[in-house]
Amino acid sequence: MNVIITYDIKRNHTEIKDELKRLGYVDTIKGISLSDNKTPVDQKLPNTTLIKYGVTSTLEVMNFVIGVIKEHNGGLDNIFCAELAVTFSWNGRQS
């Protein structure tokens, strides 16, 4: 299962995100350009949004991320995660 997770925290944003990336979370998603529906693109996700591939449950991911946030005194405000469907399609834009 692949899970997308987003969170709001009060502090230590960079160290928390860097730790999660060291632990296999990613902050980009691969897709196809809307301009020609052919060209591969890597879309950067919003700052506190990550994807974790190959996990067993959304609860596992959420509890793990909460643990990292607590370990780094991030001051969790809000957290949300969801399973990405096999046929998941998306659109994105970077400025």
C-alpha angles and dihedrals in degrees: 000000000000119000133196117206133186128183143179118218136174101225148358093045097158098047092047094049092045090051092050091049090051086054094055104272115133132209099203135065127206121232147134126281115255091216094072106000088232113069114093115234136184109218117204111225124226114282100268098033121100140168126223117197126207103018130142101231146002089238090057090054094044094049091047093051091046088054092052091047091051092045089056095041092242098159100231114225103169139353134187133176135176139179115254110231118236089245092043111157125186147175126212143171134200123199 
